[in-house]
Amino acid sequence: MGLLSNRVERAQIKPGDHIYTWRAVYTYSHHGIYVGGNKVVHFTREQNGSLSSMPSLDGSSSSSLQSACLNFPDCGFRQTNSGVVISCLDCFLGNGSLYCFEFGVTPSVFLAKVRGGTCTTATSDPPETSVHRAMYLLQNGFGNYDVFQNNCEDFALYCKTGLLVVEKSGVGRSGQASSVIGAPLAAALSSPLKMMMAGPVGFATVTAGMYCVSRYATDLGVRTDVIKVAAEDLAVNLGWVSSPQGITANEAAGDIQTLTSGTENSLLEEEQQSR
C-alpha cells in the first residue's frame, strides 16, 4: 500500500483485515472483513426478505449474491431478514481489484487521500476481535441498511474498532458517506464567498479546503459522539433483534457453527504460516 493507492495482492491480506473493492468505474466501494479461508463477511441491503437489486454502497444485488458459486457451497450464506453475508473472495471482488483499508493514519495522510472510504485516523482492535465481531454479526445481523448511517463501510469499521456513533441524526462512520455529503456542503458554504475570491482558482481552493475540513471532522478517529460497544450488546443498546425472526438463538448458532469453526481454523493456520 502507498500514499496514492491501498491496492494489495491476495497473498498480502490476513484474517481480520478490512478490505474493499471499487464498483462502477470507481464511483463507490464495497467493504467487508476478511475472515480467512478465502471468505469475506460483509453487509448488504436487505428488503422484503431478499437482497435488493437497487444500486447502493453495498455493491451487491440479489442476482449477484444468490447466484451459484462453484468454489464454496456456503458462499452467499446469511440469516433470514439479515443483510450480513459471507461470500468467497472471488464473489466479493467480482471483477474488481483488492484494496486494504488503513487504520491509525496521521491527519496529513488522511487529508492527502482525497477520496473517502480508504483510511481513518482511528486505531483498530486485534484481528481476532474483528473476526469475532464479523462472525457474531453474521449470526445476529447488523440492523437495517442505510446508505448514509449504516452501510457496508460502517459494518467493517465497527468490526475493526467496536465504535458506534451515538448521534443518529447525522452521518454515520462511513468515509464514503462523509465525502458524498461533504462535497456539496463545501460548495454551498463557499458560494457566499465567491464574490470575495480572486477568480475561480481562489473559489476552488476555498471549496477544497472546506471539503477536507468536513471529511476530517466526521472521521471516526476524531469524533466525540462515538462509544465502544461489544457485539453481544448491540441488540440491547440499539434495539436490534438479536436473532432473526422465526429462528431461535440455538438454531441460529447451529446454522453457522461449521462456518465459525472453519474460519477459526483458517485464522490459526494463516497466523502460523505468517510466523
PDB file of C-alpha atoms in Angstrom:
ATOM      1  CA  MET A   1       0.000   0.000   0.000  1.00  0.00           C
ATOM      2  CA  GLY A   2       1.111   3.526  -0.707  1.00  0.00           C
ATOM      3  CA  LEU A   3       0.032   7.115  -0.314  1.00  0.00           C
ATOM      4  CA  LEU A   4      -1.919   7.144  -3.572  1.00  0.00           C
ATOM      5  CA  SER A   5      -3.364   3.625  -3.535  1.00  0.00           C
ATOM      6  CA  ASN A   6      -4.261   0.929  -0.993  1.00  0.00           C
ATOM      7  CA  ARG A   7      -4.232  -1.828  -3.594  1.00  0.00           C
ATOM      8  CA  VAL A   8      -2.817  -5.152  -2.389  1.00  0.00           C
ATOM      9  CA  GLU A   9      -2.348  -8.692  -3.659  1.00  0.00           C
ATOM     10  CA  ARG A  10      -4.408 -11.564  -2.285  1.00  0.00           C
ATOM     11  CA  ALA A  11      -1.367 -13.111  -0.624  1.00  0.00           C
ATOM     12  CA  GLN A  12      -0.900  -9.934   1.433  1.00  0.00           C
ATOM     13  CA  ILE A  13      -4.235  -9.917   3.282  1.00  0.00           C
ATOM     14  CA  LYS A  14      -4.722 -11.648   6.617  1.00  0.00           C
ATOM     15  CA  PRO A  15      -7.789 -12.648   8.666  1.00  0.00           C
ATOM     16  CA  GLY A  16      -9.252  -9.592  10.353  1.00  0.00           C
ATOM     17  CA  ASP A  17      -8.276  -7.180   7.576  1.00  0.00           C
ATOM     18  CA  HIS A  18     -10.794  -4.576   6.411  1.00  0.00           C
ATOM     19  CA  ILE A  19     -10.818  -4.937   2.634  1.00  0.00           C
ATOM     20  CA  TYR A  20     -12.736  -3.221  -0.136  1.00  0.00           C
ATOM     21  CA  THR A  21     -13.129  -3.113  -3.901  1.00  0.00           C
ATOM     22  CA  TRP A  22     -14.261  -0.329  -6.228  1.00  0.00           C
ATOM     23  CA  ARG A  23     -17.509  -0.612  -8.174  1.00  0.00           C
ATOM     24  CA  ALA A  24     -18.984   1.140 -11.217  1.00  0.00           C
ATOM     25  CA  VAL A  25     -15.735   2.626 -12.536  1.00  0.00           C
ATOM     26  CA  TYR A  26     -14.555   3.870  -9.114  1.00  0.00           C
ATOM     27  CA  THR A  27     -17.885   5.516  -8.325  1.00  0.00           C
ATOM     28  CA  TYR A  28     -18.130   3.835  -4.910  1.00  0.00           C
ATOM     29  CA  SER A  29     -16.529   0.973  -2.997  1.00  0.00           C
ATOM     30  CA  HIS A  30     -17.848  -2.124  -1.247  1.00  0.00           C
ATOM     31  CA  HIS A  31     -16.322  -3.099   2.116  1.00  0.00           C
ATOM     32  CA  GLY A  32     -16.024  -6.265   4.189  1.00  0.00           C
ATOM     33  CA  ILE A  33     -13.943  -8.186   6.728  1.00  0.00           C
ATOM     34  CA  TYR A  34     -11.655 -10.947   5.500  1.00  0.00           C
ATOM     35  CA  VAL A  35     -12.124 -13.847   7.932  1.00  0.00           C
ATOM     36  CA  GLY A  36      -9.696 -16.348   6.432  1.00  0.00           C
ATOM     37  CA  GLY A  37     -10.250 -19.405   4.292  1.00  0.00           C
ATOM     38  CA  ASN A  38     -10.765 -17.162   1.227  1.00  0.00           C
ATOM     39  CA  LYS A  39     -14.021 -15.828   2.755  1.00  0.00           C
ATOM     40  CA  VAL A  40     -15.339 -12.341   3.448  1.00  0.00           C
ATOM     41  CA  VAL A  41     -18.159 -11.224   5.754  1.00  0.00           C
ATOM     42  CA  HIS A  42     -19.876  -8.066   4.522  1.00  0.00           C
ATOM     43  CA  PHE A  43     -23.086  -6.064   4.903  1.00  0.00           C
ATOM     44  CA  THR A  44     -25.646  -5.628   2.118  1.00  0.00           C
ATOM     45  CA  ARG A  45     -29.022  -4.033   1.583  1.00  0.00           C
ATOM     46  CA  GLU A  46     -31.897  -6.359   2.543  1.00  0.00           C
ATOM     47  CA  GLN A  47     -35.528  -5.703   1.684  1.00  0.00           C
ATOM     48  CA  ASN A  48     -38.646  -7.859   1.979  1.00  0.00           C
ATOM     49  CA  GLY A  49     -36.728 -10.994   2.787  1.00  0.00           C
ATOM     50  CA  SER A  50     -34.340 -10.733  -0.161  1.00  0.00           C
ATOM     51  CA  LEU A  51     -31.348  -8.698  -1.110  1.00  0.00           C
ATOM     52  CA  SER A  52     -32.264  -5.650  -3.104  1.00  0.00           C
ATOM     53  CA  SER A  53     -31.015  -5.143  -6.640  1.00  0.00           C
ATOM     54  CA  MET A  54     -31.090  -1.370  -6.180  1.00  0.00           C
ATOM     55  CA  PRO A  55     -27.664   0.287  -6.505  1.00  0.00           C
ATOM     56  CA  SER A  56     -26.142   1.302  -3.185  1.00  0.00           C
ATOM     57  CA  LEU A  57     -22.872   1.380  -1.293  1.00  0.00           C
ATOM     58  CA  ASP A  58     -23.272  -2.328  -0.504  1.00  0.00           C
ATOM     59  CA  GLY A  59     -22.130  -3.082  -4.050  1.00  0.00           C
ATOM     60  CA  SER A  60     -24.338  -6.146  -4.331  1.00  0.00           C
ATOM     61  CA  SER A  61     -27.625  -7.251  -5.768  1.00  0.00           C
ATOM     62  CA  SER A  62     -29.951 -10.204  -5.401  1.00  0.00           C
ATOM     63  CA  SER A  63     -28.740 -11.682  -8.670  1.00  0.00           C
ATOM     64  CA  SER A  64     -25.033 -11.412  -7.828  1.00  0.00           C
ATOM     65  CA  LEU A  65     -25.165 -12.810  -4.283  1.00  0.00           C
ATOM     66  CA  GLN A  66     -27.742 -15.502  -4.849  1.00  0.00           C
ATOM     67  CA  SER A  67     -26.055 -16.916  -7.950  1.00  0.00           C
ATOM     68  CA  ALA A  68     -24.451 -20.324  -7.542  1.00  0.00           C
ATOM     69  CA  CYS A  69     -20.791 -20.276  -6.530  1.00  0.00           C
ATOM     70  CA  LEU A  70     -18.844 -23.260  -7.791  1.00  0.00           C
ATOM     71  CA  ASN A  71     -15.967 -22.764  -5.355  1.00  0.00           C
ATOM     72  CA  PHE A  72     -17.711 -22.580  -1.959  1.00  0.00           C
ATOM     73  CA  PRO A  73     -21.125 -24.123  -1.224  1.00  0.00           C
ATOM     74  CA  ASP A  74     -21.704 -21.717   1.688  1.00  0.00           C
ATOM     75  CA  CYS A  75     -20.945 -18.634  -0.403  1.00  0.00           C
ATOM     76  CA  GLY A  76     -23.831 -16.172  -0.023  1.00  0.00           C
ATOM     77  CA  PHE A  77     -24.993 -17.608   3.315  1.00  0.00           C
ATOM     78  CA  ARG A  78     -26.967 -15.238   5.529  1.00  0.00           C
ATOM     79  CA  GLN A  79     -29.632 -15.494   8.181  1.00  0.00           C
ATOM     80  CA  THR A  80     -33.235 -14.733   7.292  1.00  0.00           C
ATOM     81  CA  ASN A  81     -34.019 -10.998   7.234  1.00  0.00           C
ATOM     82  CA  SER A  82     -30.361 -10.111   7.660  1.00  0.00           C
ATOM     83  CA  GLY A  83     -28.063  -8.222   5.318  1.00  0.00           C
ATOM     84  CA  VAL A  84     -24.840  -9.674   6.746  1.00  0.00           C
ATOM     85  CA  VAL A  85     -23.451 -12.191   4.239  1.00  0.00           C
ATOM     86  CA  ILE A  86     -20.440 -14.473   3.986  1.00  0.00           C
ATOM     87  CA  SER A  87     -19.012 -14.802   0.485  1.00  0.00           C
ATOM     88  CA  CYS A  88     -15.898 -16.179  -1.115  1.00  0.00           C
ATOM     89  CA  LEU A  89     -13.271 -13.604  -2.013  1.00  0.00           C
ATOM     90  CA  ASP A  90     -13.877 -14.086  -5.748  1.00  0.00           C
ATOM     91  CA  CYS A  91     -17.594 -13.295  -5.474  1.00  0.00           C
ATOM     92  CA  PHE A  92     -16.910 -10.359  -3.149  1.00  0.00           C
ATOM     93  CA  LEU A  93     -14.474  -8.791  -5.590  1.00  0.00           C
ATOM     94  CA  GLY A  94     -16.409  -9.587  -8.743  1.00  0.00           C
ATOM     95  CA  ASN A  95     -14.197  -8.186 -11.469  1.00  0.00           C
ATOM     96  CA  GLY A  96     -12.659  -5.558  -9.203  1.00  0.00           C
ATOM     97  CA  SER A  97      -9.231  -5.245  -7.641  1.00  0.00           C
ATOM     98  CA  LEU A  98      -8.456  -5.813  -3.957  1.00  0.00           C
ATOM     99  CA  TYR A  99      -7.708  -2.939  -1.570  1.00  0.00           C
ATOM    100  CA  CYS A 100      -6.933  -2.875   2.159  1.00  0.00           C
ATOM    101  CA  PHE A 101      -8.371  -0.151   4.395  1.00  0.00           C
ATOM    102  CA  GLU A 102      -5.817   1.681   6.546  1.00  0.00           C
ATOM    103  CA  PHE A 103      -6.192   2.428  10.266  1.00  0.00           C
ATOM    104  CA  GLY A 104      -4.264   4.770  12.530  1.00  0.00           C
ATOM    105  CA  VAL A 105      -3.083   7.082   9.740  1.00  0.00           C
ATOM    106  CA  THR A 106      -1.847  10.570  10.516  1.00  0.00           C
ATOM    107  CA  PRO A 107      -4.078  13.581   9.775  1.00  0.00           C
ATOM    108  CA  SER A 108      -1.786  14.592   6.905  1.00  0.00           C
ATOM    109  CA  VAL A 109      -2.092  11.171   5.248  1.00  0.00           C
ATOM    110  CA  PHE A 110      -5.851  11.182   5.816  1.00  0.00           C
ATOM    111  CA  LEU A 111      -6.241  14.550   4.095  1.00  0.00           C
ATOM    112  CA  ALA A 112      -3.862  13.562   1.288  1.00  0.00           C
ATOM    113  CA  LYS A 113      -6.223  10.773   0.278  1.00  0.00           C
ATOM    114  CA  VAL A 114      -8.963  12.872  -1.254  1.00  0.00           C
ATOM    115  CA  ARG A 115     -11.408  10.006  -1.730  1.00  0.00           C
ATOM    116  CA  GLY A 116     -13.260   8.991   1.409  1.00  0.00           C
ATOM    117  CA  GLY A 117     -13.627   5.359   2.452  1.00  0.00           C
ATOM    118  CA  THR A 118      -9.952   4.395   2.201  1.00  0.00           C
ATOM    119  CA  CYS A 119      -8.492   5.145   5.648  1.00  0.00           C
ATOM    120  CA  THR A 120      -9.161   6.539   9.118  1.00  0.00           C
ATOM    121  CA  THR A 121      -7.178   8.046  11.968  1.00  0.00           C
ATOM    122  CA  ALA A 122      -8.907   5.622  14.359  1.00  0.00           C
ATOM    123  CA  THR A 123      -6.899   2.640  15.578  1.00  0.00           C
ATOM    124  CA  SER A 124      -8.113  -0.921  15.059  1.00  0.00           C
ATOM    125  CA  ASP A 125      -8.537  -3.739  17.545  1.00  0.00           C
ATOM    126  CA  PRO A 126      -6.668  -7.081  17.271  1.00  0.00           C
ATOM    127  CA  PRO A 127      -7.546  -9.122  14.148  1.00  0.00           C
ATOM    128  CA  GLU A 128      -9.091 -11.966  16.127  1.00  0.00           C
ATOM    129  CA  THR A 129     -11.503  -9.465  17.708  1.00  0.00           C
ATOM    130  CA  SER A 130     -12.505  -8.187  14.267  1.00  0.00           C
ATOM    131  CA  VAL A 131     -13.143 -11.735  13.036  1.00  0.00           C
ATOM    132  CA  HIS A 132     -15.206 -12.498  16.146  1.00  0.00           C
ATOM    133  CA  ARG A 133     -17.401  -9.432  15.622  1.00  0.00           C
ATOM    134  CA  ALA A 134     -17.910 -10.228  11.954  1.00  0.00           C
ATOM    135  CA  MET A 135     -18.904 -13.840  12.628  1.00  0.00           C
ATOM    136  CA  TYR A 136     -21.154 -12.834  15.519  1.00  0.00           C
ATOM    137  CA  LEU A 137     -22.952 -10.289  13.333  1.00  0.00           C
ATOM    138  CA  LEU A 138     -23.289 -12.910  10.588  1.00  0.00           C
ATOM    139  CA  GLN A 139     -25.432 -14.801  13.095  1.00  0.00           C
ATOM    140  CA  ASN A 140     -27.260 -11.857  14.639  1.00  0.00           C
ATOM    141  CA  GLY A 141     -27.431  -9.175  11.959  1.00  0.00           C
ATOM    142  CA  PHE A 142     -26.365  -5.525  11.909  1.00  0.00           C
ATOM    143  CA  GLY A 143     -29.679  -3.704  11.848  1.00  0.00           C
ATOM    144  CA  ASN A 144     -31.219  -2.027   8.817  1.00  0.00           C
ATOM    145  CA  TYR A 145     -29.057  -0.920   5.927  1.00  0.00           C
ATOM    146  CA  ASP A 146     -28.868   2.848   5.454  1.00  0.00           C
ATOM    147  CA  VAL A 147     -26.675   4.374   2.768  1.00  0.00           C
ATOM    148  CA  PHE A 148     -25.663   7.328   4.980  1.00  0.00           C
ATOM    149  CA  GLN A 149     -25.778   5.935   8.526  1.00  0.00           C
ATOM    150  CA  ASN A 150     -25.370   2.147   8.378  1.00  0.00           C
ATOM    151  CA  ASN A 151     -23.746   0.831   5.212  1.00  0.00           C
ATOM    152  CA  CYS A 152     -21.086  -1.751   4.331  1.00  0.00           C
ATOM    153  CA  GLU A 153     -18.233   0.540   5.362  1.00  0.00           C
ATOM    154  CA  ASP A 154     -19.946   1.251   8.696  1.00  0.00           C
ATOM    155  CA  PHE A 155     -20.162  -2.518   9.263  1.00  0.00           C
ATOM    156  CA  ALA A 156     -16.476  -3.099   8.525  1.00  0.00           C
ATOM    157  CA  LEU A 157     -15.403  -0.116  10.632  1.00  0.00           C
ATOM    158  CA  TYR A 158     -17.431  -1.403  13.573  1.00  0.00           C
ATOM    159  CA  CYS A 159     -15.890  -4.870  13.250  1.00  0.00           C
ATOM    160  CA  LYS A 160     -12.407  -3.332  13.304  1.00  0.00           C
ATOM    161  CA  THR A 161     -12.923  -0.769  16.085  1.00  0.00           C
ATOM    162  CA  GLY A 162     -16.081  -1.638  18.040  1.00  0.00           C
ATOM    163  CA  LEU A 163     -17.113   2.029  17.796  1.00  0.00           C
ATOM    164  CA  LEU A 164     -20.670   3.194  17.134  1.00  0.00           C
ATOM    165  CA  VAL A 165     -21.986   6.695  16.537  1.00  0.00           C
ATOM    166  CA  VAL A 166     -24.349   7.799  19.309  1.00  0.00           C
ATOM    167  CA  GLU A 167     -25.954  10.688  17.395  1.00  0.00           C
ATOM    168  CA  LYS A 168     -28.313   9.174  14.803  1.00  0.00           C
ATOM    169  CA  SER A 169     -29.388  12.417  13.146  1.00  0.00           C
ATOM    170  CA  GLY A 170     -26.064  12.944  11.394  1.00  0.00           C
ATOM    171  CA  VAL A 171     -23.750  10.948   9.162  1.00  0.00           C
ATOM    172  CA  GLY A 172     -22.510   7.507  10.231  1.00  0.00           C
ATOM    173  CA  ARG A 173     -18.948   6.216  10.390  1.00  0.00           C
ATOM    174  CA  SER A 174     -18.568   5.799   6.622  1.00  0.00           C
ATOM    175  CA  GLY A 175     -15.907   7.900   4.915  1.00  0.00           C
ATOM    176  CA  GLN A 176     -17.743   7.482   1.620  1.00  0.00           C
ATOM    177  CA  ALA A 177     -20.924   8.978   3.063  1.00  0.00           C
ATOM    178  CA  SER A 178     -18.905  11.854   4.512  1.00  0.00           C
ATOM    179  CA  SER A 179     -17.441  12.547   1.081  1.00  0.00           C
ATOM    180  CA  VAL A 180     -20.835  12.448  -0.624  1.00  0.00           C
ATOM    181  CA  ILE A 181     -22.230  14.936   1.887  1.00  0.00           C
ATOM    182  CA  GLY A 182     -19.044  16.968   2.274  1.00  0.00           C
ATOM    183  CA  ALA A 183     -18.543  17.908  -1.373  1.00  0.00           C
ATOM    184  CA  PRO A 184     -21.888  19.679  -1.979  1.00  0.00           C
ATOM    185  CA  LEU A 185     -21.800  21.097   1.552  1.00  0.00           C
ATOM    186  CA  ALA A 186     -18.390  22.642   0.933  1.00  0.00           C
ATOM    187  CA  ALA A 187     -19.587  24.106  -2.342  1.00  0.00           C
ATOM    188  CA  ALA A 188     -22.700  25.534  -0.717  1.00  0.00           C
ATOM    189  CA  LEU A 189     -20.785  27.076   2.190  1.00  0.00           C
ATOM    190  CA  SER A 190     -18.178  28.617  -0.044  1.00  0.00           C
ATOM    191  CA  SER A 191     -20.687  30.038  -2.544  1.00  0.00           C
ATOM    192  CA  PRO A 192     -21.364  33.203  -0.487  1.00  0.00           C
ATOM    193  CA  LEU A 193     -17.611  33.845  -0.531  1.00  0.00           C
ATOM    194  CA  LYS A 194     -17.360  33.649  -4.302  1.00  0.00           C
ATOM    195  CA  MET A 195     -17.575  37.414  -4.718  1.00  0.00           C
ATOM    196  CA  MET A 196     -14.598  37.821  -2.382  1.00  0.00           C
ATOM    197  CA  MET A 197     -12.376  35.372  -4.232  1.00  0.00           C
ATOM    198  CA  ALA A 198      -9.732  36.347  -6.772  1.00  0.00           C
ATOM    199  CA  GLY A 199     -11.232  34.377  -9.616  1.00  0.00           C
ATOM    200  CA  PRO A 200     -12.226  30.695  -9.945  1.00  0.00           C
ATOM    201  CA  VAL A 201      -8.898  29.435  -8.601  1.00  0.00           C
ATOM    202  CA  GLY A 202      -9.446  31.086  -5.239  1.00  0.00           C
ATOM    203  CA  PHE A 203     -13.013  29.818  -5.081  1.00  0.00           C
ATOM    204  CA  ALA A 204     -11.875  26.274  -5.889  1.00  0.00           C
ATOM    205  CA  THR A 205      -9.181  26.474  -3.221  1.00  0.00           C
ATOM    206  CA  VAL A 206     -11.652  27.517  -0.530  1.00  0.00           C
ATOM    207  CA  THR A 207     -14.115  24.821  -1.599  1.00  0.00           C
ATOM    208  CA  ALA A 208     -11.424  22.138  -1.479  1.00  0.00           C
ATOM    209  CA  GLY A 209     -10.331  23.319   1.953  1.00  0.00           C
ATOM    210  CA  MET A 210     -13.873  23.167   3.327  1.00  0.00           C
ATOM    211  CA  TYR A 211     -14.315  19.710   1.818  1.00  0.00           C
ATOM    212  CA  CYS A 212     -11.194  18.440   3.601  1.00  0.00           C
ATOM    213  CA  VAL A 213     -12.282  20.008   6.896  1.00  0.00           C
ATOM    214  CA  SER A 214     -15.741  18.400   6.673  1.00  0.00           C
ATOM    215  CA  ARG A 215     -14.206  14.992   5.904  1.00  0.00           C
ATOM    216  CA  TYR A 216     -11.750  15.193   8.791  1.00  0.00           C
ATOM    217  CA  ALA A 217     -14.404  16.401  11.256  1.00  0.00           C
ATOM    218  CA  THR A 218     -16.540  13.318  10.569  1.00  0.00           C
ATOM    219  CA  ASP A 219     -13.668  10.825  10.712  1.00  0.00           C
ATOM    220  CA  LEU A 220     -14.168   8.072  13.265  1.00  0.00           C
ATOM    221  CA  GLY A 221     -10.835   8.807  14.926  1.00  0.00           C
ATOM    222  CA  VAL A 222     -11.635  12.417  15.868  1.00  0.00           C
ATOM    223  CA  ARG A 223     -15.373  12.289  16.546  1.00  0.00           C
ATOM    224  CA  THR A 224     -16.605  12.691  20.100  1.00  0.00           C
ATOM    225  CA  ASP A 225     -20.051  11.143  19.538  1.00  0.00           C
ATOM    226  CA  VAL A 226     -18.812   7.534  19.395  1.00  0.00           C
ATOM    227  CA  ILE A 227     -18.839   4.820  22.041  1.00  0.00           C
ATOM    228  CA  LYS A 228     -17.284   1.372  22.327  1.00  0.00           C
ATOM    229  CA  VAL A 229     -19.945  -1.339  22.229  1.00  0.00           C
ATOM    230  CA  ALA A 230     -19.418  -5.097  22.394  1.00  0.00           C
ATOM    231  CA  ALA A 231     -21.024  -7.055  19.571  1.00  0.00           C
ATOM    232  CA  GLU A 232     -23.045  -9.026  22.125  1.00  0.00           C
ATOM    233  CA  ASP A 233     -24.548  -5.778  23.451  1.00  0.00           C
ATOM    234  CA  LEU A 234     -25.670  -4.264  20.142  1.00  0.00           C
ATOM    235  CA  ALA A 235     -29.203  -5.644  20.363  1.00  0.00           C
ATOM    236  CA  VAL A 236     -29.685  -4.330  23.904  1.00  0.00           C
ATOM    237  CA  ASN A 237     -28.136  -0.900  23.347  1.00  0.00           C
ATOM    238  CA  LEU A 238     -29.570  -0.161  19.923  1.00  0.00           C
ATOM    239  CA  GLY A 239     -32.796  -2.141  19.931  1.00  0.00           C
ATOM    240  CA  TRP A 240     -31.793  -4.510  17.147  1.00  0.00           C
ATOM    241  CA  VAL A 241     -33.209  -8.063  17.114  1.00  0.00           C
ATOM    242  CA  SER A 242     -30.514 -10.346  18.463  1.00  0.00           C
ATOM    243  CA  SER A 243     -31.543 -13.220  16.197  1.00  0.00           C
ATOM    244  CA  PRO A 244     -33.670 -13.155  13.028  1.00  0.00           C
ATOM    245  CA  GLN A 245     -37.415 -13.551  13.405  1.00  0.00           C
ATOM    246  CA  GLY A 246     -38.602 -17.134  13.290  1.00  0.00           C
ATOM    247  CA  ILE A 247     -35.189 -18.535  14.264  1.00  0.00           C
ATOM    248  CA  THR A 248     -34.262 -19.284  17.826  1.00  0.00           C
ATOM    249  CA  ALA A 249     -30.843 -18.446  19.189  1.00  0.00           C
ATOM    250  CA  ASN A 250     -29.916 -22.135  19.338  1.00  0.00           C
ATOM    251  CA  GLU A 251     -30.993 -22.714  15.736  1.00  0.00           C
ATOM    252  CA  ALA A 252     -29.048 -19.685  14.547  1.00  0.00           C
ATOM    253  CA  ALA A 253     -25.955 -20.807  16.430  1.00  0.00           C
ATOM    254  CA  GLY A 254     -26.239 -24.275  14.909  1.00  0.00           C
ATOM    255  CA  ASP A 255     -26.537 -22.866  11.398  1.00  0.00           C
ATOM    256  CA  ILE A 256     -23.161 -21.127  11.493  1.00  0.00           C
ATOM    257  CA  GLN A 257     -21.247 -23.476  13.783  1.00  0.00           C
ATOM    258  CA  THR A 258     -19.495 -25.072  10.814  1.00  0.00           C
ATOM    259  CA  LEU A 259     -18.719 -21.667   9.294  1.00  0.00           C
ATOM    260  CA  THR A 260     -17.266 -20.349  12.536  1.00  0.00           C
ATOM    261  CA  SER A 261     -15.177 -23.452  13.182  1.00  0.00           C
ATOM    262  CA  GLY A 262     -13.773 -23.379   9.672  1.00  0.00           C
ATOM    263  CA  THR A 263     -12.955 -19.692   9.929  1.00  0.00           C
ATOM    264  CA  GLU A 264     -11.196 -20.061  13.282  1.00  0.00           C
ATOM    265  CA  ASN A 265      -9.121 -22.949  11.906  1.00  0.00           C
ATOM    266  CA  SER A 266      -8.189 -20.855   8.867  1.00  0.00           C
ATOM    267  CA  LEU A 267      -7.214 -17.966  11.134  1.00  0.00           C
ATOM    268  CA  LEU A 268      -4.883 -20.181  13.171  1.00  0.00           C
ATOM    269  CA  GLU A 269      -3.360 -21.745  10.063  1.00  0.00           C
ATOM    270  CA  GLU A 270      -2.685 -18.396   8.405  1.00  0.00           C
ATOM    271  CA  GLU A 271      -1.159 -16.959  11.605  1.00  0.00           C
ATOM    272  CA  GLN A 272       1.169 -19.972  11.858  1.00  0.00           C
ATOM    273  CA  GLN A 273       2.208 -19.633   8.209  1.00  0.00           C
ATOM    274  CA  SER A 274       2.991 -15.929   8.651  1.00  0.00           C
ATOM    275  CA  ARG A 275       5.324 -16.601  11.578  1.00  0.00           C
TER     276      ARG A 275
END
